[in-house]
mmCIF file of C-alpha atoms and ligand atoms in Angstrom:
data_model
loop_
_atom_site.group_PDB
_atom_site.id
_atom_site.type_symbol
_atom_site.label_atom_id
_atom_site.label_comp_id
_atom_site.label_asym_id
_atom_site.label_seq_id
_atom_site.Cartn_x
_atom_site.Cartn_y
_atom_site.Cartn_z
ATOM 1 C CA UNK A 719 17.368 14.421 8.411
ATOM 2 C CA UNK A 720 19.870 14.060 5.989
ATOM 3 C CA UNK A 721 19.736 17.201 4.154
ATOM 4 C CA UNK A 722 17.901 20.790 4.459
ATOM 5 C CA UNK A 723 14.445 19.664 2.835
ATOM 6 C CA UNK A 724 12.968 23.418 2.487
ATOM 7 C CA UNK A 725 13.321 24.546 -0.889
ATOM 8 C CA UNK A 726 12.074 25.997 -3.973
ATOM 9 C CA UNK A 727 9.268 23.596 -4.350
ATOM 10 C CA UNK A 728 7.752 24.938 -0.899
ATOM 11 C CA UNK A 729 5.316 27.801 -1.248
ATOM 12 C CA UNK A 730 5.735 29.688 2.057
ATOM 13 C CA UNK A 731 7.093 27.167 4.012
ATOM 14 C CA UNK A 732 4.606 24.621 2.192
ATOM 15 C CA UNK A 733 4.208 21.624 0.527
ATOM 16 C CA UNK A 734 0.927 22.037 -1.550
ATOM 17 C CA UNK A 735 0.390 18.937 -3.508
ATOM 18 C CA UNK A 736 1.964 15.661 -1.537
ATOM 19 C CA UNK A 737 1.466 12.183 -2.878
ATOM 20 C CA UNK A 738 2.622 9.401 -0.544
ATOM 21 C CA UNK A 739 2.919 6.047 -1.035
ATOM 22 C CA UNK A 740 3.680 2.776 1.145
ATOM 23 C CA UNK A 741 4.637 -0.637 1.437
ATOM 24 C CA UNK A 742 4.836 -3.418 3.775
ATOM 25 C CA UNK A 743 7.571 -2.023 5.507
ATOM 26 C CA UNK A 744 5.151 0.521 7.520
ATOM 27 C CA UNK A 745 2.863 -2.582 8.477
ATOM 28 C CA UNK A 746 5.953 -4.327 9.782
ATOM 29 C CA UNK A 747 5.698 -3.072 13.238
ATOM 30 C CA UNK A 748 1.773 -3.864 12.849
ATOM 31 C CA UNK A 749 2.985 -7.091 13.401
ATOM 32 C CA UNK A 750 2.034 -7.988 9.800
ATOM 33 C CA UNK A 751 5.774 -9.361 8.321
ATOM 34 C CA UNK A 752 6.781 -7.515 4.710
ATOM 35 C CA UNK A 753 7.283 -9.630 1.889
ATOM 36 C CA UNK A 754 10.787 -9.579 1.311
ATOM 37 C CA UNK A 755 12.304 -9.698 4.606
ATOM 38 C CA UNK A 756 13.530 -12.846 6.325
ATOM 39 C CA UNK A 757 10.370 -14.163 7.750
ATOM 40 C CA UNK A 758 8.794 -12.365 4.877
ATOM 41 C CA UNK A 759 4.747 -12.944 3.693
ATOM 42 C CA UNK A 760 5.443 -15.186 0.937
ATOM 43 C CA UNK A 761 6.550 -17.368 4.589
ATOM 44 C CA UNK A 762 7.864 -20.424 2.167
ATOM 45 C CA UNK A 763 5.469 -20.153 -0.656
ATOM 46 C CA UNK A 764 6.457 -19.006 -4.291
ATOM 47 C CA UNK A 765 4.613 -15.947 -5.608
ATOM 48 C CA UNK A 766 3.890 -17.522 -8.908
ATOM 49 C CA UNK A 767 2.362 -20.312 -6.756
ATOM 50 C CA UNK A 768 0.318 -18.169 -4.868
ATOM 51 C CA UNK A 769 -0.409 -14.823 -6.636
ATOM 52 C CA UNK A 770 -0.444 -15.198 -10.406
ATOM 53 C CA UNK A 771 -4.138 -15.871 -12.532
ATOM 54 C CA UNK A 772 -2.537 -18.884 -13.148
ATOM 55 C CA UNK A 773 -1.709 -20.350 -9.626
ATOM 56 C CA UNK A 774 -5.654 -19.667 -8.807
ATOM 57 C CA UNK A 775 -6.686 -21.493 -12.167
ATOM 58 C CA UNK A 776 -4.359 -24.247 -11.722
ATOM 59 C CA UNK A 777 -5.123 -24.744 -7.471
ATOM 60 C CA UNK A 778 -7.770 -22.363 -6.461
ATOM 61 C CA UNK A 779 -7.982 -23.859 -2.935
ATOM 62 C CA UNK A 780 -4.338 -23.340 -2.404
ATOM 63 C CA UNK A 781 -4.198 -19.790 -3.070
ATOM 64 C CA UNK A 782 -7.524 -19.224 -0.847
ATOM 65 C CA UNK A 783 -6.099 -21.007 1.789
ATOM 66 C CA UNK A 784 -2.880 -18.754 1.563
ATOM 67 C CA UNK A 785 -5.324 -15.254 1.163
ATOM 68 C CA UNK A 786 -7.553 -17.220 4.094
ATOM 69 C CA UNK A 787 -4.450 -17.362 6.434
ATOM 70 C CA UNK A 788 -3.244 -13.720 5.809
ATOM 71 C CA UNK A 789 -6.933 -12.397 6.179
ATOM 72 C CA UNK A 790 -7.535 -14.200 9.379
ATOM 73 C CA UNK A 791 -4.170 -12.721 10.658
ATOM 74 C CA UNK A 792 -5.193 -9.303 9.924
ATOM 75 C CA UNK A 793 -8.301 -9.423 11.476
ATOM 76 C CA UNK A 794 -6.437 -10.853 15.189
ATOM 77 C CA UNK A 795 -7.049 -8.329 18.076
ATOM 78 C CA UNK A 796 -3.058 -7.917 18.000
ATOM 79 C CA UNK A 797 -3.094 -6.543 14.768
ATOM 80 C CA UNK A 798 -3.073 -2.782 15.233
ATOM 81 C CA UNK A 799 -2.086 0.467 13.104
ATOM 82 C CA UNK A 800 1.134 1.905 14.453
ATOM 83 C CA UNK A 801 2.633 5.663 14.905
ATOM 84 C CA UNK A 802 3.041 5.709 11.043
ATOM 85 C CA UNK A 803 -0.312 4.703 9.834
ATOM 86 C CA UNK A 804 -1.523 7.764 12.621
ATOM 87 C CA UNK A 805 0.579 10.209 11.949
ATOM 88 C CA UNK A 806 -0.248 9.871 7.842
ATOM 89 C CA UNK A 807 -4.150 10.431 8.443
ATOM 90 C CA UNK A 808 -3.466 13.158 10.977
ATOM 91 C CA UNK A 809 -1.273 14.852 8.474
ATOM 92 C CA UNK A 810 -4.188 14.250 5.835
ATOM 93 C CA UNK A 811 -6.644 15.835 8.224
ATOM 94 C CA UNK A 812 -4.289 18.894 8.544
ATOM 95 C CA UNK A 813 -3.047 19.934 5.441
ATOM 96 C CA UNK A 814 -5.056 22.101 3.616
ATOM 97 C CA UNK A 815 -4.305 21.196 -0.063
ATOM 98 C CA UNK A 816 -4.352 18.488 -2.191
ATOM 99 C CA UNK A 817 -2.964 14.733 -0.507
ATOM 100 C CA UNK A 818 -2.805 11.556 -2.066
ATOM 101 C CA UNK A 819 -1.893 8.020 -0.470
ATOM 102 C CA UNK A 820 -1.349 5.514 -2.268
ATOM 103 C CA UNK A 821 -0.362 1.802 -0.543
ATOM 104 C CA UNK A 822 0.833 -1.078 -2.238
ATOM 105 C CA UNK A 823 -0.724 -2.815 0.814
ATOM 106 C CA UNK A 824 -3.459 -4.586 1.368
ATOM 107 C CA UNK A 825 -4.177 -4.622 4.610
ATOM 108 C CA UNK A 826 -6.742 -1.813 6.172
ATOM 109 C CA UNK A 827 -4.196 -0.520 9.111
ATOM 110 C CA UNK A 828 -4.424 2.983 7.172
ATOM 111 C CA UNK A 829 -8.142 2.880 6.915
ATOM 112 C CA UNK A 830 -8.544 1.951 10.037
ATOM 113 C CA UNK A 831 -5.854 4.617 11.154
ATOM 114 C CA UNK A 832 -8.665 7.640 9.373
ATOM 115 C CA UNK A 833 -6.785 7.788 6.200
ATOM 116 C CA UNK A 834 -9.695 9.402 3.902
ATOM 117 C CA UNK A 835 -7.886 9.627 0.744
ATOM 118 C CA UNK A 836 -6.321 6.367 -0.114
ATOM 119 C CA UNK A 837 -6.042 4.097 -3.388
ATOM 120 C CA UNK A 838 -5.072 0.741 -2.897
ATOM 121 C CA UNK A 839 -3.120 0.017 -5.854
ATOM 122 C CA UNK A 840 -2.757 -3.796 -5.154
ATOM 123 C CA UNK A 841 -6.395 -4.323 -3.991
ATOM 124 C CA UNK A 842 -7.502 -5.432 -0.936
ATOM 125 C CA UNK A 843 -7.440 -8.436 1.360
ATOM 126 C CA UNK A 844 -10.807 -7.289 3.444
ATOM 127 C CA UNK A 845 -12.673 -7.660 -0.156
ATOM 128 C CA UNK A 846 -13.903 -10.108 -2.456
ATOM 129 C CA UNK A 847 -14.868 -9.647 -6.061
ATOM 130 C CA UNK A 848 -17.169 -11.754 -8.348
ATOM 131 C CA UNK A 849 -15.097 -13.294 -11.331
ATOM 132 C CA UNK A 850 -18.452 -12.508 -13.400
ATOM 133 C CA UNK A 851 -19.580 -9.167 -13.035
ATOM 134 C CA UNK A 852 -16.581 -7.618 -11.488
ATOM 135 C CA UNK A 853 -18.558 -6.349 -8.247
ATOM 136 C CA UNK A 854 -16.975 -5.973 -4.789
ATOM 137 C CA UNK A 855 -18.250 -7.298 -1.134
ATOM 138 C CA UNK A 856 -16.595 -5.919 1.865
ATOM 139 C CA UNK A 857 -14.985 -9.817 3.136
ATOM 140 C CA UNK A 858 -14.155 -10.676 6.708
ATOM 141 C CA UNK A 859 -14.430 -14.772 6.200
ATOM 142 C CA UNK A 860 -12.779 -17.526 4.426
ATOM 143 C CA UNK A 861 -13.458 -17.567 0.903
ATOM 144 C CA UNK A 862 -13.515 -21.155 -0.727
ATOM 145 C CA UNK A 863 -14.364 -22.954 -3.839
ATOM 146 C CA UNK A 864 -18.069 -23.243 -1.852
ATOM 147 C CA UNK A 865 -18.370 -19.957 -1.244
ATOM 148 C CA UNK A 866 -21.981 -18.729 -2.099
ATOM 149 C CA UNK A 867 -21.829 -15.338 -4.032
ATOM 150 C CA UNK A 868 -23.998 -12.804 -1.594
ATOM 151 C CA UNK A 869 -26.494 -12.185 -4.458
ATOM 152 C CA UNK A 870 -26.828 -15.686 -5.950
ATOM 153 C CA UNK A 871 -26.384 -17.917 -3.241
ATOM 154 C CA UNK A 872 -26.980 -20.704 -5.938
ATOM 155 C CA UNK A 873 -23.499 -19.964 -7.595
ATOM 156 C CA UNK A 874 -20.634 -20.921 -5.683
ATOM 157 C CA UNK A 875 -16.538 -20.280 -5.773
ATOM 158 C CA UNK A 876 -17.143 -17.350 -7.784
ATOM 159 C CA UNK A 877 -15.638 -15.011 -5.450
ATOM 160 C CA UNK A 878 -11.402 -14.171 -5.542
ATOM 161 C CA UNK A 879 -9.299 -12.289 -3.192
ATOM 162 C CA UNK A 880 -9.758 -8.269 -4.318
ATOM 163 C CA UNK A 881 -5.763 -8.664 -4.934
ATOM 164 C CA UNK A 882 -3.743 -7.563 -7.287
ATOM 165 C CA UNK A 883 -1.649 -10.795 -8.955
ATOM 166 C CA UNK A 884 1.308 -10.259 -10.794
ATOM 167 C CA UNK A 885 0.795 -9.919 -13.990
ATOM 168 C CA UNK A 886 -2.892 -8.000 -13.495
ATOM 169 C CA UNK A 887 -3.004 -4.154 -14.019
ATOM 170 C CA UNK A 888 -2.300 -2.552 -10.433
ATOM 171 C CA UNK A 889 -5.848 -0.020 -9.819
ATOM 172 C CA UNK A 890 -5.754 3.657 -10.537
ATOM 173 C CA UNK A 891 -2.709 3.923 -12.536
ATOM 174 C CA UNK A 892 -4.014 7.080 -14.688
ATOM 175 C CA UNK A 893 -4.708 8.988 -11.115
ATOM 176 C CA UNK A 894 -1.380 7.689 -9.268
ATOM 177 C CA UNK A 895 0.529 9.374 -13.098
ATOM 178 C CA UNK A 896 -1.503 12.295 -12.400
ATOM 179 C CA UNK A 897 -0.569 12.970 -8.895
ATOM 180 C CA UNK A 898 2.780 12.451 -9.283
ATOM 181 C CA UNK A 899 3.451 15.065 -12.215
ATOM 182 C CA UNK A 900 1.900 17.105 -10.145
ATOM 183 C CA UNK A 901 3.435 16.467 -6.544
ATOM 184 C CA UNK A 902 5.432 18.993 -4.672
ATOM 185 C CA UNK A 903 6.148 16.286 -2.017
ATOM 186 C CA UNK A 904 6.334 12.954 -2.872
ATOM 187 C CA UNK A 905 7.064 10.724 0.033
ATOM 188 C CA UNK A 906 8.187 7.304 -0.092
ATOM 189 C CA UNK A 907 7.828 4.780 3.378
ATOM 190 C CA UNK A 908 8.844 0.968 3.539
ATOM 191 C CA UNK A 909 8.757 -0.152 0.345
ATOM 192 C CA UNK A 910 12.046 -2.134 -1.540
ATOM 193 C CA UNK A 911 11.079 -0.544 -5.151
ATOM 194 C CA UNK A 912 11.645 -3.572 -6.579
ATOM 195 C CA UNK A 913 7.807 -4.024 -7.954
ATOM 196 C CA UNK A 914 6.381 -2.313 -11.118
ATOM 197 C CA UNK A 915 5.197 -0.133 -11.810
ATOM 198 C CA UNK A 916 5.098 1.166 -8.000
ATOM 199 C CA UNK A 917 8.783 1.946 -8.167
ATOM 200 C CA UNK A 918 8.392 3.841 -11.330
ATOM 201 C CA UNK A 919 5.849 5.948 -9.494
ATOM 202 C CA UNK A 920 9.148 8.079 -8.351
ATOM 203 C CA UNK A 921 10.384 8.606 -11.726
ATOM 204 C CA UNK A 922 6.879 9.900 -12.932
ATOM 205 C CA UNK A 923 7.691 12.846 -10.180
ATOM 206 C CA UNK A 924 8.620 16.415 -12.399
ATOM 207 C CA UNK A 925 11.910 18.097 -11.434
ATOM 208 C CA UNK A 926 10.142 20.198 -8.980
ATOM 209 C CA UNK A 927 9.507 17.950 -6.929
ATOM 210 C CA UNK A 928 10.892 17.032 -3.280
ATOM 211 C CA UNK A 929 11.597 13.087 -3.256
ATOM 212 C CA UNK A 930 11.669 11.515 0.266
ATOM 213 C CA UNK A 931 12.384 7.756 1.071
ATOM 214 C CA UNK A 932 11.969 6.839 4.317
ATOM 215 C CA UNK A 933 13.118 3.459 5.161
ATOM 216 C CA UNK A 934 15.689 1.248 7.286
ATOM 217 C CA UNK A 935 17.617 -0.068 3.972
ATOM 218 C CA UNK A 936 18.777 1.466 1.147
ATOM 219 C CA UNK A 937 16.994 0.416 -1.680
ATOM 220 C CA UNK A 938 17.333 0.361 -5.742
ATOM 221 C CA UNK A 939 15.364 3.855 -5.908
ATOM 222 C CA UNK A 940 17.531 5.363 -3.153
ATOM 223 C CA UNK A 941 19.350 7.399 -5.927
ATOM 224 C CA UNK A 942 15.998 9.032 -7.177
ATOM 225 C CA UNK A 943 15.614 10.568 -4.307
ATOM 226 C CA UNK A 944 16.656 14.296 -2.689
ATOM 227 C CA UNK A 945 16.239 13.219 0.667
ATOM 228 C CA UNK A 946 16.712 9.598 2.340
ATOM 229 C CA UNK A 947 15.773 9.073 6.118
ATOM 230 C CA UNK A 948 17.302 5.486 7.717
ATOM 231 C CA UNK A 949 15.081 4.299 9.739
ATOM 232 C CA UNK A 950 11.620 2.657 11.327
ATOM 233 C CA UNK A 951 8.753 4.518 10.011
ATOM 234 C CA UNK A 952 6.851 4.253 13.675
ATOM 235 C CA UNK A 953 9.872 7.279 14.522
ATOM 236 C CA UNK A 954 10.253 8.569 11.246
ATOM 237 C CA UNK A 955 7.277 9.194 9.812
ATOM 238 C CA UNK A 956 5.596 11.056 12.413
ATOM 239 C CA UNK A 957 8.566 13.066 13.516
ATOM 240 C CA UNK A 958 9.025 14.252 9.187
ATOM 241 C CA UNK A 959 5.507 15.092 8.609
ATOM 242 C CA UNK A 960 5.283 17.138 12.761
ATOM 243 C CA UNK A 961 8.168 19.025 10.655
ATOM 244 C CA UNK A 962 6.675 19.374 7.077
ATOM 245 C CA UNK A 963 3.770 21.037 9.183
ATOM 246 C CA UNK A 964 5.360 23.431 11.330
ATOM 247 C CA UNK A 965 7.330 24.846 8.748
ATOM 248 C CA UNK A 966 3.967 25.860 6.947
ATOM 249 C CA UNK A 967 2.748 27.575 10.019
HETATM 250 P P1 OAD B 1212 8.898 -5.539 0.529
HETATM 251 O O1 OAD B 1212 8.787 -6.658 1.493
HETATM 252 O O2 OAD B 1212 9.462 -5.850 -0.813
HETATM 253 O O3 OAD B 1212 9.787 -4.374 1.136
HETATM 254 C C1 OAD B 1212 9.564 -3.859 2.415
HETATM 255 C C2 OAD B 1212 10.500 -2.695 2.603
HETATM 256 O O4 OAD B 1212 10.243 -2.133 3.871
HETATM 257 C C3 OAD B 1212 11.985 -3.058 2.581
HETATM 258 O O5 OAD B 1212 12.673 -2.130 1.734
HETATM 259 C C4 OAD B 1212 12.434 -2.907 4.025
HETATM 260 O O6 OAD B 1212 13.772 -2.415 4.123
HETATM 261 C C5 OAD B 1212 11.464 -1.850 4.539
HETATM 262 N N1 OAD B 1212 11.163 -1.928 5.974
HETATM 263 C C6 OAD B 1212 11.032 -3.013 6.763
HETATM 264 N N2 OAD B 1212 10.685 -2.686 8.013
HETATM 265 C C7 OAD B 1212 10.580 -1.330 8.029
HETATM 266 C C8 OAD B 1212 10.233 -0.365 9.033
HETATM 267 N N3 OAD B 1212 9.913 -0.726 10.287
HETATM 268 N N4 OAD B 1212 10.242 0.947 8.692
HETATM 269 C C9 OAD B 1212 10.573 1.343 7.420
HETATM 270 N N5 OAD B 1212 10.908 0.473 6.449
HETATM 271 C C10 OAD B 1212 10.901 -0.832 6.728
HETATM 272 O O7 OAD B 1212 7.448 -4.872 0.412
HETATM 273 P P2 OAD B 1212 6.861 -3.918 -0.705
HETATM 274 O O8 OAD B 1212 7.877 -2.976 -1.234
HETATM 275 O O9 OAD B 1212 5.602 -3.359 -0.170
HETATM 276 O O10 OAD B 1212 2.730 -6.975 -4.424
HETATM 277 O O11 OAD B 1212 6.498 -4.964 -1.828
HETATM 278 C C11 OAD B 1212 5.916 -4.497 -3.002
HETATM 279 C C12 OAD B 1212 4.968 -5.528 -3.546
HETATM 280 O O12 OAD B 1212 5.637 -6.770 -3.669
HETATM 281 C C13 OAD B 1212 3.806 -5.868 -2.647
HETATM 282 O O13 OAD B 1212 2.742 -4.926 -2.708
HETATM 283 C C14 OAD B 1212 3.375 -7.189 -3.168
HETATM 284 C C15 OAD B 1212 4.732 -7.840 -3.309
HETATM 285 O O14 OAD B 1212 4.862 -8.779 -4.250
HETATM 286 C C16 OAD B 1212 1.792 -7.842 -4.853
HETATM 287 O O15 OAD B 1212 1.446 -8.809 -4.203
HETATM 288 C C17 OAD B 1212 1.208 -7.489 -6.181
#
């Protein structure tokens, strides 16, 4: 720890409202690589060819095959949550008062970890939406541009990744404000702040409120924040929150 975390905003020793959020850097040691790293998830491919509404209207097959490839690679048997992902829903489970996660990813590793109170700002990969009605499907296989829609089977390819593209409205905005005027805590792990408005989320924080980064780099937000762990969240993350929890005993 970098600095002596318990202050004002702690009532007795706690933390009441805490709003977290994540990036890719907390999946890394899932095995799932982070976007902007050196073998990093855009793995040769430009974002605007891959993840705009314009790449899907221009090559639809293209950016299923891309969504195809990452789906299939979350759903391997080596793909597993790690430390982090565990130590977030058993620090959801414990504390008593209002929690909020919010991940910019969109793989299920904190799902599948027991998180219970999670938005998934950029969507996510293990769901498909219909173009028409805006209805979701849980989605394990390939989508394609002969997909049949699970209630029409007559209408085909109208199914997209549940993804967030640049340039479309991240989900939950109004709730993510909310909980972070409100925060006590607000916790920051693996993410490069680089990508709005998730790395405004910190600035939406009131002066009350305890700022924590934890990540290996430093990062453009760094400066926002009271408190700045270096490190892999598999150590970090479990050893902050075993501490944010016995100081409220
Ligand atoms: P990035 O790939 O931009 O950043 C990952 C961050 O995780 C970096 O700051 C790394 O230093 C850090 N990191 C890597 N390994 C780590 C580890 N083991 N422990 C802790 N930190 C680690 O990923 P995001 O910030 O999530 O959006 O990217 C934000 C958005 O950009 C994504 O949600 C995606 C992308 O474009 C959309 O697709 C809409």
């Amino acid at each position: 720890m970098t600095e002596d975390w318990r202050g004002p905003y702690m009532v007795r020793g706690k933390f009441m409202k805490v709003l977290v959020l994540t990036g890719a850097g907390i999946s890394a040691e899932s095995g799932i690589p982070t976007f902007r790293g050196s073998d990093g998830l855009w793995e040769g491919f430009r974002p605007e060819d891959v993840a705009t509404p314009e790449a899907f209207q221009r090559d639809p097959a293209l950016v299923h095959r891309f969504y195809n490839e990452r789906r299939r690679r979350l759903l391997s048997p080596d793909i597993e949550p790690n430390a982090a992902h565990r130590a977030l829903a058993a620090f959801e489970s414990q504390h008593q008062d209002d929690f909020l996660l919010v991940t910019q990813n969109i793989d299920d590793l904190h799902q599948r970890s027991g998180s219970q109170k999670i938005l998934c700002m950029h969507g996510e990969l293990l769901k498909a939406r219909c173009m028409d009605s805006g209805e979701c499907f849980p989605w394990k296989e390939d989508l394609g541009l002969d997909t049949p829609h699970p209630r029409y089977p007559n209408r085909l390819g109208r199914l997209r990744p549940h993804v967030v593209w640049f340039g479309e409205m991240p989900f939950g905005l109004p709730t993510i404000e909310q909980a972070a005027a409100q925060a006590d805590l607000f916790l920051a792990i693996g993410t490069s702040a680089v990508v709005y408005p998730a790395a405004a989320i910190v600035q939406w924080t009131g002066p009350h409120c305890h700022r924590v980064e934890i990540n290996v780099d430093a990062t453009p937000a760094s400066q926002a924040f009271q408190q700045v762990i270096r490190g892999k969240a598999s150590s970090e993350v479990p050893k902050f929150l075993q501490e944010i929890l016995n100081a409220a005993q």
